[in-house]
C-alpha positions as semicolon CSV with decimal commas, in nm:
position;residue;x (nm);y (nm);z (nm)
1;M;2,079;0,588;2,738
2;S;2,336;0,344;2,430
3;A;2,389;0,550;2,101
4;R;2,228;0,227;1,968
5;A;1,909;0,284;2,217
6;K;1,885;0,619;2,050
7;K;1,922;0,489;1,686
8;R;1,653;0,226;1,739
9;P;1,381;0,474;1,734
10;Q;1,590;0,667;1,477
11;L;1,578;0,390;1,251
12;R;1,262;0,267;1,349
13;H;1,066;0,701;1,248
14;L;1,296;0,635;0,888
15;A;1,077;0,257;0,860
16;L;0,772;0,349;0,907
17;R;0,743;0,653;0,709
18;T;0,951;0,478;0,413
19;W;0,606;0,205;0,507
20;L;0,411;0,580;0,440
21;L;0,512;0,635;0,124
22;L;0,574;0,317;-0,018
23;F;0,161;0,244;0,052
24;L;0,060;0,605;-0,029
25;M;0,203;0,512;-0,386
26;L;0,070;0,120;-0,425
27;V;-0,261;0,323;-0,380
28;W;-0,188;0,579;-0,637
29;V;-0,045;0,348;-0,861
30;L;-0,392;0,121;-0,808
31;L;-0,591;0,460;-0,843
32;W;-0,497;0,511;-1,190
33;G;-0,506;0,099;-1,277
34;H;-0,192;0,057;-1,404
35;V;0,176;0,013;-1,325
36;T;0,371;0,224;-1,561
37;V;0,681;0,455;-1,417
38;A;0,467;0,793;-1,473
39;N;0,186;0,640;-1,215
40;V;0,517;0,571;-1,014
41;A;0,642;0,835;-0,965
42;S;0,375;1,036;-0,986
43;G;0,229;0,830;-0,701
44;L;0,563;0,907;-0,517
45;I;0,548;1,268;-0,573
46;V;0,201;1,272;-0,431
47;A;0,330;1,077;-0,126
48;V;0,591;1,311;-0,048
49;V;0,323;1,600;-0,080
50;I;0,043;1,453;0,136
51;T;0,325;1,297;0,435
52;V;0,489;1,687;0,420
53;L;0,189;1,900;0,355
54;L;-0,025;1,669;0,570
55;P;0,130;1,528;0,877
56;L;-0,014;1,262;1,083
57;P;0,064;1,373;1,486
58;S;0,274;1,129;1,579
59;V;0,147;0,785;1,802
60;P;0,284;0,677;2,085
61;V;0,326;0,294;2,077
62;E;0,295;0,157;2,446
63;G;0,355;-0,172;2,436
64;R;0,452;-0,437;2,144
65;L;0,278;-0,660;1,887
66;H;0,359;-1,033;1,951
67;P;0,239;-1,222;1,688
68;L;0,097;-1,491;1,712
69;S;-0,154;-1,325;1,968
70;L;-0,258;-1,122;1,639
71;L;-0,313;-1,397;1,442
72;K;-0,574;-1,570;1,708
73;L;-0,737;-1,217;1,762
74;V;-0,777;-1,204;1,375
75;V;-0,905;-1,572;1,384
76;L;-1,153;-1,441;1,641
77;V;-1,279;-1,161;1,486
78;A;-1,353;-1,331;1,176
79;Y;-1,548;-1,563;1,367
80;Y;-1,773;-1,315;1,531
81;L;-1,810;-1,145;1,183
82;L;-1,914;-1,483;1,032
83;L;-2,176;-1,599;1,342
84;S;-2,270;-1,200;1,389
85;S;-2,359;-1,152;1,022
86;Y;-2,593;-1,537;0,989
87;Q;-2,769;-1,394;1,320
88;V;-2,822;-1,068;1,178
89;A;-2,969;-1,244;0,813
90;W;-3,159;-1,474;1,033
91;M;-3,303;-1,209;1,271
92;A;-3,399;-1,010;0,870
93;I;-3,576;-1,302;0,707
94;R;-3,742;-1,481;0,985
95;P;-4,065;-1,504;1,084
96;G;-4,231;-1,244;1,342
97;P;-4,166;-0,949;1,531
98;P;-3,842;-0,745;1,523
99;P;-3,545;-0,830;1,783
100;L;-3,549;-0,645;2,095
101;V;-3,252;-0,345;2,044
102;A;-3,069;-0,144;2,330
103;V;-2,801;0,077;2,404
104;L;-2,558;-0,175;2,630
105;R;-2,236;-0,006;2,837
106;A;-1,915;-0,195;2,786
107;N;-1,615;-0,144;3,059
108;V;-1,298;-0,185;2,910
109;P;-1,069;-0,134;3,180
110;A;-0,738;-0,351;3,081
111;L;-0,663;-0,151;2,704
112;K;-0,490;0,167;2,829
113;S;-0,362;0,298;2,544
114;D;-0,565;0,535;2,318
115;L;-0,466;0,379;1,990
116;V;-0,557;0,027;2,120
117;L;-0,914;0,144;2,258
118;A;-0,957;0,281;1,911
119;L;-0,856;-0,138;1,715
120;A;-1,169;-0,158;1,990
121;V;-1,436;0,012;1,866
122;N;-1,362;-0,009;1,511
123;I;-1,419;-0,392;1,583
124;F;-1,734;-0,373;1,724
125;N;-1,841;-0,129;1,461
126;V;-1,725;-0,376;1,179
127;I;-1,910;-0,665;1,409
128;P;-2,281;-0,660;1,259
129;G;-2,557;-0,641;1,480
130;S;-2,330;-0,394;1,733
131;I;-2,230;0,021;1,649
132;V;-2,048;0,210;1,936
133;L;-2,277;0,502;1,991
134;E;-2,038;0,650;2,226
135;I;-1,643;0,663;2,387
136;D;-1,587;0,742;2,753
137;Q;-1,215;0,805;2,674
138;A;-1,161;0,823;3,080
139;R;-1,356;0,603;3,181
140;R;-1,316;0,342;2,871
141;I;-1,607;0,275;2,931
142;L;-1,801;0,250;2,528
143;Y;-2,148;0,280;2,445
144;I;-2,292;0,003;2,217
145;H;-2,541;0,015;2,046
146;V;-2,650;-0,439;2,047
147;I;-2,963;-0,549;1,829
148;D;-3,077;-0,897;1,968
149;V;-3,121;-0,808;2,346
150;G;-3,440;-1,024;2,426
151;S;-3,308;-1,270;2,618
152;E;-3,083;-1,291;2,972
153;R;-2,872;-1,567;2,701
154;T;-2,838;-1,303;2,443
155;V;-2,704;-1,015;2,667
156;Q;-2,493;-1,233;2,869
157;R;-2,324;-1,319;2,496
158;F;-2,274;-0,999;2,421
159;Y;-2,088;-0,939;2,750
160;R;-1,864;-1,232;2,690
161;Q;-1,781;-1,098;2,358
162;V;-1,688;-0,796;2,472
163;E;-1,470;-0,978;2,779
164;Q;-1,286;-1,193;2,507
165;V;-1,191;-0,934;2,234
166;Q;-1,041;-0,721;2,519
167;R;-0,816;-1,026;2,644
168;M;-0,731;-1,042;2,297
169;L;-0,606;-0,729;2,254
170;V;-0,418;-0,704;2,526
171;A;-0,188;-0,993;2,469
172;A;-0,189;-0,933;2,168
173;F;-0,075;-0,561;2,205
174;E;-0,038;-0,422;2,562
175;R;0,091;-0,713;2,719
176;E;0,167;-0,579;3,154
177;S;0,504;-0,700;3,094
178;D;0,601;-0,510;2,748
179;W;0,426;-0,224;2,896
180;K;0,593;0,102;2,865
181;P;0,407;0,388;2,915
182;S;0,488;0,717;2,669
183;A;0,659;1,001;2,743
184;E;0,365;1,178;2,716
185;R;0,160;0,948;2,942
186;E;0,385;0,967;3,236
187;A;0,426;1,373;3,188
188;G;0,013;1,308;3,318
189;H;-0,039;1,401;2,861
190;T;-0,305;1,131;2,839
C-alpha cells in the first residue's frame, strides 16, 4: 500500500474527530443559549472529555456516499412523512371504526451494512403509522407495526414503500460498484 493510500484513512479519521468535537461544542453552546468565549471554551473541554472518556466504537464505512441519490432519498422520505401524517390525521378524525393494524414482515436483503440497516429502521420509525418492533439482523428482516392494513391495496402500498426506500438507500450508500467490505466483515466477524 502506498504512503498516500495509508495517509487517506488517517486524514479521514482526523476530520471525523474534528467534526465530532466541533459538533459537541456547538451543542454545548446551544444548550447555554449564548455564544461567549467561556461557553465555546467550556464546550470544547466537555467535548474532549466526552470523546476521551466515552469513545464510540468505530463504524466501518463500506460503501460510498452519492449526494444526488441521497438528496432523492431525503425528498422521498419527506414525501412519505407528509403523506403518512395526512393519512394518520384523517384516520384519527374520520367517522367509523378504527383502522385495522398488523405487524408485517419486511425483507430488506439488499442492505449489506448494519449502518444502512439502522438508517432504514430509523426512516420507518419516523414515518407516521409505522414502527419497527423487531430486527432480524442476520436475515435482514424487519417486523413493522403498521396502521391501516384493511385492504390488499394498503398492504401492497406498504411493501412498495419498503422496496423503494431500500432501493434508494442502496443507491445512496451501497452501490455494488463502490462496495468494499470492511476488514471485520472479510474476517467473518459481522
